PDB file of N, CA and C in Angstrom:
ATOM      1  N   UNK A  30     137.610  17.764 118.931  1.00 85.00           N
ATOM      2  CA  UNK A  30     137.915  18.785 117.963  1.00 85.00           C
ATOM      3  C   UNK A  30     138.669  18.176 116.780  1.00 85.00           C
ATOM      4  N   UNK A  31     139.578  16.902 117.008  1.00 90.00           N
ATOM      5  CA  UNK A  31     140.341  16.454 115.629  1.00 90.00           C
ATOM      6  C   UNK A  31     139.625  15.793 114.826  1.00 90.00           C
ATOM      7  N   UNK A  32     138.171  15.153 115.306  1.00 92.00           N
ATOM      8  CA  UNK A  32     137.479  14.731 114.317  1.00 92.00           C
ATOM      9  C   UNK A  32     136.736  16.102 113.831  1.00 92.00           C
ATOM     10  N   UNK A  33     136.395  16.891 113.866  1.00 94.00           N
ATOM     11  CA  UNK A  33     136.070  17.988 112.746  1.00 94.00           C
ATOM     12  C   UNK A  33     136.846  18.918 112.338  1.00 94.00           C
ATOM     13  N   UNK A  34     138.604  18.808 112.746  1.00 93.00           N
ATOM     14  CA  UNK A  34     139.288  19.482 111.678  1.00 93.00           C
ATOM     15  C   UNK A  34     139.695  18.521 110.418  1.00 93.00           C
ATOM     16  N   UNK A  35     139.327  17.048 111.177  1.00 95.00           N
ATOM     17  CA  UNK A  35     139.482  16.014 110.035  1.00 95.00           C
ATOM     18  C   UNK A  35     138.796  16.046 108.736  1.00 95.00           C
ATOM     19  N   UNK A  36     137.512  16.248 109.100  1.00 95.00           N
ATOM     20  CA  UNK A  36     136.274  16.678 107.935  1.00 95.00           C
ATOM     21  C   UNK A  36     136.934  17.789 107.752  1.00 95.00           C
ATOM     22  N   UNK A  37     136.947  19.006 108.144  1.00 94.00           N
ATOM     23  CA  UNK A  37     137.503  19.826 106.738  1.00 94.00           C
ATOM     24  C   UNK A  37     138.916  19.902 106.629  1.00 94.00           C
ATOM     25  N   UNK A  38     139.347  19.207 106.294  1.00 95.00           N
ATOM     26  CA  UNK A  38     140.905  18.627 106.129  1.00 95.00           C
ATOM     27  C   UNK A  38     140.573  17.697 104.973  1.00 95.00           C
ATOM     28  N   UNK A  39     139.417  16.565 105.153  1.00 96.00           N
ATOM     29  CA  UNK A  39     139.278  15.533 103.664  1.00 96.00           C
ATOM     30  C   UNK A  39     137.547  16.376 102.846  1.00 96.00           C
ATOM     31  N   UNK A  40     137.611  17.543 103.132  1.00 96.00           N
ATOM     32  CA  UNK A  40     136.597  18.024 102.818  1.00 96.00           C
ATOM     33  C   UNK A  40     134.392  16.785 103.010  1.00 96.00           C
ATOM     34  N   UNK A  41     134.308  16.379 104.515  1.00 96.00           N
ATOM     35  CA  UNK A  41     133.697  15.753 105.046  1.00 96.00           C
ATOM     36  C   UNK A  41     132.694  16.641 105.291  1.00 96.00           C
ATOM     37  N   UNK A  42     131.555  17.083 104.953  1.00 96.00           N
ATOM     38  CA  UNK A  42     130.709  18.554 105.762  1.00 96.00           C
ATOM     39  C   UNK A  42     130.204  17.614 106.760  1.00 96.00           C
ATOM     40  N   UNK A  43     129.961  18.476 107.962  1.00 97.00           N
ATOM     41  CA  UNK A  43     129.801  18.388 109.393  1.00 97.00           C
ATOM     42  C   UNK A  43     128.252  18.743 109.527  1.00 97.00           C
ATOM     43  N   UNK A  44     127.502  19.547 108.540  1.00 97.00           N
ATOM     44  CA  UNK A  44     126.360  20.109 108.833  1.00 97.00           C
ATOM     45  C   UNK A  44     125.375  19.628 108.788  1.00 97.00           C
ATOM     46  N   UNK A  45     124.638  19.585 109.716  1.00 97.00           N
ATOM     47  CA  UNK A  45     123.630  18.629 110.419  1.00 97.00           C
ATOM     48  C   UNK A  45     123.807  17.136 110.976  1.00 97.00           C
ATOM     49  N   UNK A  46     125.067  17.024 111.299  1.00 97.00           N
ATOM     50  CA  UNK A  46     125.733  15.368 111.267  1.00 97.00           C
ATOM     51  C   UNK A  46     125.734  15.447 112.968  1.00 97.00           C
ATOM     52  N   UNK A  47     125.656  13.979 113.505  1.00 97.00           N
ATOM     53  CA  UNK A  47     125.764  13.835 114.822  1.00 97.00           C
ATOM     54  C   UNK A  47     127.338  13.244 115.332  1.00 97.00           C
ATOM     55  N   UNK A  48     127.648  13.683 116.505  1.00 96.00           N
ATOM     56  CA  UNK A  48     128.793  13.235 117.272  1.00 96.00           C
ATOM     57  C   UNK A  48     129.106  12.576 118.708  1.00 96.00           C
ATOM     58  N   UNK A  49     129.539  11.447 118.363  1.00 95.00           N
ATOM     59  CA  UNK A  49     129.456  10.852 119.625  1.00 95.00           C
ATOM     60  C   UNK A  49     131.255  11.075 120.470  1.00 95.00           C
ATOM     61  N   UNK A  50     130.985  11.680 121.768  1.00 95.00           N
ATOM     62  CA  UNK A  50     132.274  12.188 122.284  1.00 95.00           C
ATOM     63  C   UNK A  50     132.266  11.179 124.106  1.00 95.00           C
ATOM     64  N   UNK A  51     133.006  11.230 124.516  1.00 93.00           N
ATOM     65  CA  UNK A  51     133.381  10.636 125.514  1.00 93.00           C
ATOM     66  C   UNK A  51     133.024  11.504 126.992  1.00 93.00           C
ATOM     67  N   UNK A  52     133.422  12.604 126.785  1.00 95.00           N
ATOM     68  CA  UNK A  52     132.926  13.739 127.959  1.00 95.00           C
ATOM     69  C   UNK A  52     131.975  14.900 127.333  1.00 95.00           C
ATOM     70  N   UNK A  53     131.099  15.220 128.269  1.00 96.00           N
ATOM     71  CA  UNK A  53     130.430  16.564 127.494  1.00 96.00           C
ATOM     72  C   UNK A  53     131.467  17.827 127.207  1.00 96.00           C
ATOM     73  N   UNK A  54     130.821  18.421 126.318  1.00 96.00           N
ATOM     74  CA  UNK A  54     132.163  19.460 125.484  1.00 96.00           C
ATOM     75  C   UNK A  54     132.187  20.530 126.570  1.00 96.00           C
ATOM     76  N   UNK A  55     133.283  20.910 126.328  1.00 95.00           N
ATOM     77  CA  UNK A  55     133.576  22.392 127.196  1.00 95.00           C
ATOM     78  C   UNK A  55     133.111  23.370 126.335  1.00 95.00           C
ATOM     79  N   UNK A  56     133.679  24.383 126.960  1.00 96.00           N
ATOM     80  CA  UNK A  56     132.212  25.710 126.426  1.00 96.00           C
ATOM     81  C   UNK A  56     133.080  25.833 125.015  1.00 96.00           C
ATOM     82  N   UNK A  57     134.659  25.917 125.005  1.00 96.00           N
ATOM     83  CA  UNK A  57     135.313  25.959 123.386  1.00 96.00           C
ATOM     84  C   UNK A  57     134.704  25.046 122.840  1.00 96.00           C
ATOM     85  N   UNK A  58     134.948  23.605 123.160  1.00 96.00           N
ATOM     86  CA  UNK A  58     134.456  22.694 122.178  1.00 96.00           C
ATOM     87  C   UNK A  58     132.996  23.150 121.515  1.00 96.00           C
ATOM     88  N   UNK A  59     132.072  23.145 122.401  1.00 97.00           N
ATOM     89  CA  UNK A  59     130.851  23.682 122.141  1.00 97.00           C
ATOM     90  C   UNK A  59     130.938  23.917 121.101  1.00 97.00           C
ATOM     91  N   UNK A  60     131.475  25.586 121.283  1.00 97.00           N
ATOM     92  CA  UNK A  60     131.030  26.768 120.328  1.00 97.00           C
ATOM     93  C   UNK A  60     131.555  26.098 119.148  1.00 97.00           C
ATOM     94  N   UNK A  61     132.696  25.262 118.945  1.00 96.00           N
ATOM     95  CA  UNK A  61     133.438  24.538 117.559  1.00 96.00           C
ATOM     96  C   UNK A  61     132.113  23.843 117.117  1.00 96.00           C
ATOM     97  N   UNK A  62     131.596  22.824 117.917  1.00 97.00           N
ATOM     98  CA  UNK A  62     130.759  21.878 117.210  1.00 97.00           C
ATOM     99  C   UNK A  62     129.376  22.753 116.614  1.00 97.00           C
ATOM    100  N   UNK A  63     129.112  23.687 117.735  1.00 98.00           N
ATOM    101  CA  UNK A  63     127.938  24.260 116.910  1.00 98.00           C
ATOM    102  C   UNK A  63     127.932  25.252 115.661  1.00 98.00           C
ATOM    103  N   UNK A  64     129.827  25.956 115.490  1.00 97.00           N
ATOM    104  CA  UNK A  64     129.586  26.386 114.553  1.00 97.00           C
ATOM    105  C   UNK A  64     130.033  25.360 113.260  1.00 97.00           C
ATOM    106  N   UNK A  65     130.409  23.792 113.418  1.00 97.00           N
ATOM    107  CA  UNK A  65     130.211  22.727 112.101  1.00 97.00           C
ATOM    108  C   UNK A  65     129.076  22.560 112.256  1.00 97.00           C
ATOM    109  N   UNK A  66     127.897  22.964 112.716  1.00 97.00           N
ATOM    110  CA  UNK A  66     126.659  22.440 111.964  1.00 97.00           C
ATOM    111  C   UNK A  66     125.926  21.481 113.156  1.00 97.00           C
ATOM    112  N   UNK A  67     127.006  20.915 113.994  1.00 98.00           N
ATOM    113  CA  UNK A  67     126.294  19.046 114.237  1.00 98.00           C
ATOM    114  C   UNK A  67     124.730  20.000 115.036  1.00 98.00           C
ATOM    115  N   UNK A  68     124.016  18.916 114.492  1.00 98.00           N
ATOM    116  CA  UNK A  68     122.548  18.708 115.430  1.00 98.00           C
ATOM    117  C   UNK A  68     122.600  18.026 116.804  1.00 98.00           C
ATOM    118  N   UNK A  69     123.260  16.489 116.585  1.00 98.00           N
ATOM    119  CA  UNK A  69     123.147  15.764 117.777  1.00 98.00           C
ATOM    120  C   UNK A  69     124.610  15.731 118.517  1.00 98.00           C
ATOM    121  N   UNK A  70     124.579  15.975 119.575  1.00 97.00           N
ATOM    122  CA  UNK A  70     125.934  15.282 120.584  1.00 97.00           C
ATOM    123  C   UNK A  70     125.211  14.455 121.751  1.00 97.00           C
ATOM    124  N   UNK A  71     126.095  13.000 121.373  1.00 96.00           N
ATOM    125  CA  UNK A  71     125.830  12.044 122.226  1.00 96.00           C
ATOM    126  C   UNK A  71     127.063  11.937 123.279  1.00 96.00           C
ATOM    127  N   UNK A  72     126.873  12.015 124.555  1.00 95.00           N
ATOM    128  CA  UNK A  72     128.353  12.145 125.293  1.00 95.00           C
ATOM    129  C   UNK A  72     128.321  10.744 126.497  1.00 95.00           C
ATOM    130  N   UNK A  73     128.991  10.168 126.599  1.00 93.00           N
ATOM    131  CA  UNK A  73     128.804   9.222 127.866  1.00 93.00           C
ATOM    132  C   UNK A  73     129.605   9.596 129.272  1.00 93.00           C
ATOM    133  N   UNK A  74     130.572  10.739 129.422  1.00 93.00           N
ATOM    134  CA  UNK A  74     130.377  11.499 131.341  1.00 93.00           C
ATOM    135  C   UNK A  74     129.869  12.583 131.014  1.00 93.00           C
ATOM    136  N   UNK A  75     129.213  12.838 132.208  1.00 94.00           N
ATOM    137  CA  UNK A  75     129.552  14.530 132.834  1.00 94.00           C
ATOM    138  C   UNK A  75     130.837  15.166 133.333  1.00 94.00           C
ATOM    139  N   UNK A  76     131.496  16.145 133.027  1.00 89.00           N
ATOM    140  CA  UNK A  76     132.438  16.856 132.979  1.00 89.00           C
ATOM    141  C   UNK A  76     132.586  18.040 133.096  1.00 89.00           C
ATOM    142  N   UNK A  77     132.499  18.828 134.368  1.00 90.00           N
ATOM    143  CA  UNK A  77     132.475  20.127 134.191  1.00 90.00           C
ATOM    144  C   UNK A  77     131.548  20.978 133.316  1.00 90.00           C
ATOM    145  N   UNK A  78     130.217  20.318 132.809  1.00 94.00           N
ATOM    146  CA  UNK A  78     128.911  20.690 132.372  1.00 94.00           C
ATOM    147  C   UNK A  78     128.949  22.317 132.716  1.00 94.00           C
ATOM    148  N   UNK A  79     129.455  23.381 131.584  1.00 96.00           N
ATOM    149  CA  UNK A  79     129.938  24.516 131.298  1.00 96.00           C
ATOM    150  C   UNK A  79     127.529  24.953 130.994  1.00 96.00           C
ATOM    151  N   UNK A  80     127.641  25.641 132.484  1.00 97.00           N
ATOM    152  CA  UNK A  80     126.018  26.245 132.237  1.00 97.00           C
ATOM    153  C   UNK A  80     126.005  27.161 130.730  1.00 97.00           C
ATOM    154  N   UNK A  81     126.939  28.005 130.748  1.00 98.00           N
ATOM    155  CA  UNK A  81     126.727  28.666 129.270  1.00 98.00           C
ATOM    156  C   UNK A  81     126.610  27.691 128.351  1.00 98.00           C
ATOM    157  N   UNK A  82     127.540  26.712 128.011  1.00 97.00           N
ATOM    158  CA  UNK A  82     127.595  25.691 126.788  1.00 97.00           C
ATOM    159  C   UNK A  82     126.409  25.281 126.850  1.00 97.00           C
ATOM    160  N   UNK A  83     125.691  24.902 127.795  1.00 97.00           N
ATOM    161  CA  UNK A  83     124.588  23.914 127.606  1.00 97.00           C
ATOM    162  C   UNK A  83     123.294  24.946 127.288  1.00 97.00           C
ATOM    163  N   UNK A  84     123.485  26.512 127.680  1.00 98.00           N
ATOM    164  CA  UNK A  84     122.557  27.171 126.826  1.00 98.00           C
ATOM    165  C   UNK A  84     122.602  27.286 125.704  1.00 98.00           C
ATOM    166  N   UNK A  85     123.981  27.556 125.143  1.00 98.00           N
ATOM    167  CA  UNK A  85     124.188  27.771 123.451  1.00 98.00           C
ATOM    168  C   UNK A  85     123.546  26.396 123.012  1.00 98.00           C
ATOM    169  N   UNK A  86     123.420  25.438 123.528  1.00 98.00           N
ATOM    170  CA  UNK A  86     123.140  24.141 122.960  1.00 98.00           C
ATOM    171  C   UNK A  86     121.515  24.511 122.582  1.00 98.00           C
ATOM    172  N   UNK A  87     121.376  24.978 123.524  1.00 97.00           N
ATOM    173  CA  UNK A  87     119.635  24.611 123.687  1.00 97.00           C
ATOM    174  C   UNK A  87     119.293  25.980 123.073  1.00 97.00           C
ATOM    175  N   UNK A  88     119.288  27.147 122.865  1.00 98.00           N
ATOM    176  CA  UNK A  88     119.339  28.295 121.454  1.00 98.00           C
ATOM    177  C   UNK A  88     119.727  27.911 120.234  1.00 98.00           C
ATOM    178  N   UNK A  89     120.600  26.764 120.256  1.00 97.00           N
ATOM    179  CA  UNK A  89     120.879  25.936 118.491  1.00 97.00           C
ATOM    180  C   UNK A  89     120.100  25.261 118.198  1.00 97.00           C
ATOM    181  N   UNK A  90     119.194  24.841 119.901  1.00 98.00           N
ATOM    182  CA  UNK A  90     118.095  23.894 119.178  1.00 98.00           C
ATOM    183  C   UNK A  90     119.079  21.994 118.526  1.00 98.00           C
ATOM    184  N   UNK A  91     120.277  21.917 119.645  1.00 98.00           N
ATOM    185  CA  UNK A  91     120.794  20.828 119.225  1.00 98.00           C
ATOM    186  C   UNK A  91     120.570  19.652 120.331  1.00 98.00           C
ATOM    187  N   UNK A  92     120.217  18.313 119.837  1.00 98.00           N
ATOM    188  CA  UNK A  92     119.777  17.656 120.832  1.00 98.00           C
ATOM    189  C   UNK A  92     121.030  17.051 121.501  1.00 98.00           C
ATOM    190  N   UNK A  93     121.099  17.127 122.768  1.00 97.00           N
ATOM    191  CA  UNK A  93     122.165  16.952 123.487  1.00 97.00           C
ATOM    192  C   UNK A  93     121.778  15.359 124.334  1.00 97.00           C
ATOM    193  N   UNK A  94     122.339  14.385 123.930  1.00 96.00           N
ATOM    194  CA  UNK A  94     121.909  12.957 124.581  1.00 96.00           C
ATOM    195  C   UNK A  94     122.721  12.683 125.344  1.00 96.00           C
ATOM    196  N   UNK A  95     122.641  11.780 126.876  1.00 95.00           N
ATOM    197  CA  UNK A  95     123.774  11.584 127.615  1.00 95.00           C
ATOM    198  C   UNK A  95     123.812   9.673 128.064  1.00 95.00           C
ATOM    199  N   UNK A  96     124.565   9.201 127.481  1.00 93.00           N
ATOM    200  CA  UNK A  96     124.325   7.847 127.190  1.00 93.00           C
ATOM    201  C   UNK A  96     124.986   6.882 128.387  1.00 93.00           C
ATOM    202  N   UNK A  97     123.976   6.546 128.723  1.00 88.00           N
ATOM    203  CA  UNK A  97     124.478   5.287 129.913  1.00 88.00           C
ATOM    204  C   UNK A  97     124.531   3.909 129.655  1.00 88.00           C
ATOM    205  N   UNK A  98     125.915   3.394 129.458  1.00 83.00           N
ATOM    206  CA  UNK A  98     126.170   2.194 129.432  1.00 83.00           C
ATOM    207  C   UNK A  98     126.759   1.505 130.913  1.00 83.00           C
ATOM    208  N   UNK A  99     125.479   0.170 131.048  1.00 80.00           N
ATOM    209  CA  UNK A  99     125.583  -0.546 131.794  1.00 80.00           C
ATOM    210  C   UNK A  99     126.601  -1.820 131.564  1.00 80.00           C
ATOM    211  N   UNK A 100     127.144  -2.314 133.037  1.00 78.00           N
ATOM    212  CA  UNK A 100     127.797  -3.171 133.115  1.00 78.00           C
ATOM    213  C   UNK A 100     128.383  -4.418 132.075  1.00 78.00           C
ATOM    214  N   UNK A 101     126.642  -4.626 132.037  1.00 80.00           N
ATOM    215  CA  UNK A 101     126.124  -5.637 131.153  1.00 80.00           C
ATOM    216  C   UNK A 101     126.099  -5.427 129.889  1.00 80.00           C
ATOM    217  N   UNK A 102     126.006  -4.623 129.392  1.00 75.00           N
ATOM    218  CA  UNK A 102     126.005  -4.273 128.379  1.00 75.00           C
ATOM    219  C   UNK A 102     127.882  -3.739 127.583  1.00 75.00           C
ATOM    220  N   UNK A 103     128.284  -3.637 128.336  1.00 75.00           N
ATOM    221  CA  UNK A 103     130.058  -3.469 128.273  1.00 75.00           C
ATOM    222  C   UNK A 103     130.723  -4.848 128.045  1.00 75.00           C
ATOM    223  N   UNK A 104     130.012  -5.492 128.962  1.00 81.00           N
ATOM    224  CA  UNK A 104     130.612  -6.863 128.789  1.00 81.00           C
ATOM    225  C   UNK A 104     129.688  -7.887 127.724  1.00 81.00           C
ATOM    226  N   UNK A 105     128.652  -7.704 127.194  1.00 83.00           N
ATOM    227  CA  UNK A 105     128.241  -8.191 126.340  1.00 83.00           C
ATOM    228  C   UNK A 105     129.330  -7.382 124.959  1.00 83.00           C
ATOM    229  N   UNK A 106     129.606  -6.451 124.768  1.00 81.00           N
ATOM    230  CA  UNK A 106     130.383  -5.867 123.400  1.00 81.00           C
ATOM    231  C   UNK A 106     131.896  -6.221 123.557  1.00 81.00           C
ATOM    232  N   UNK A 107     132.489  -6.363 124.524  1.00 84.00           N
ATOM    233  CA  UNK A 107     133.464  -6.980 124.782  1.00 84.00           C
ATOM    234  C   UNK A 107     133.630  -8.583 123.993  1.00 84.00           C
ATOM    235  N   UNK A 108     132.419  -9.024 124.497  1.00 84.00           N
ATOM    236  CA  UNK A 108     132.418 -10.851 123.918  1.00 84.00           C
ATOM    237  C   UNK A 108     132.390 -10.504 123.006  1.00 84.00           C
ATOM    238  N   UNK A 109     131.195 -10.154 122.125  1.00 84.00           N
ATOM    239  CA  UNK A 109     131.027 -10.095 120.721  1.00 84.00           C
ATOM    240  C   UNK A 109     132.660  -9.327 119.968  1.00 84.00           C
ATOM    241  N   UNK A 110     133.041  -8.462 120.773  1.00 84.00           N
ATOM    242  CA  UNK A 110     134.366  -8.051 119.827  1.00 84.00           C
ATOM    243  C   UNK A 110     135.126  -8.987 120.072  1.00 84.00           C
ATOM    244  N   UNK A 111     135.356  -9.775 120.900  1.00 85.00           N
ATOM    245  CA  UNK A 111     136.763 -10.696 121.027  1.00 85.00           C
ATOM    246  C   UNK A 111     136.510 -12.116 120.026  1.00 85.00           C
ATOM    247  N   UNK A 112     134.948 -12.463 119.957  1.00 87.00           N
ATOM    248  CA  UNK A 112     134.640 -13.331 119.111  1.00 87.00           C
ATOM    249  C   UNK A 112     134.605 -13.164 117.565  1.00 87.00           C
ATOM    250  N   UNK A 113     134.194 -11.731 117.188  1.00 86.00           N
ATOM    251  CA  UNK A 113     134.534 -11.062 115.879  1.00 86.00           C
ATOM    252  C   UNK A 113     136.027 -11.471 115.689  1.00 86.00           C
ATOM    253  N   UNK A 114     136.928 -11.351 116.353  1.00 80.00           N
ATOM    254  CA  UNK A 114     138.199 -11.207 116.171  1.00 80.00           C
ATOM    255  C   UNK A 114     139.362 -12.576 116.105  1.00 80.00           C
ATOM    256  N   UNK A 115     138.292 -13.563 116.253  1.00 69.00           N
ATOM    257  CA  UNK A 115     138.494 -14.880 116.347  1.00 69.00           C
ATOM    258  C   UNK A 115     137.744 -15.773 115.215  1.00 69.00           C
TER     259      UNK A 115
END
């Protein structure tokens, strides 16, 4: 939620923009993100997956992605950031 009171705080529009969040939204969050506009939410857990939220999702017609990062792939972005940083 603080990244889209941030946008309208530096006047940022939200509408039609995608968001990548850490847990899937609860049914408040939801209803926040769908009424800024976003199209896409990309989430990497499941969390108490609120059955209403995930209908309002799918009546907005917003694509809801659930992103699995492997092992390997954690520890490959790890190197590359510690080597960026060097």
């Amino acid at each position: 939620m603080n990244a889209i009171l941030q946008c309208a705080k530096f006047g940022e529009p939200t509408d039609g923009a995608e968001i990548y969040v850490t847990d899937f939204p609860c049914l408040q969050c939801t209803k926040m993100l769908l009424q800024a506009g976003i199209k896409k939410i990309y989430y990497l857990r499941n969390y108490h997956n609120d059955p209403y939220a995930m209908s309002l999702i799918e009546k907005k017609h917003v694509t809801l992605t659930h992103v699995e990062l492997d092992a390997e792939a954690i520890e490959r972005a790890s190197v590359d950031a510690y080597l960026a940083g060097h």
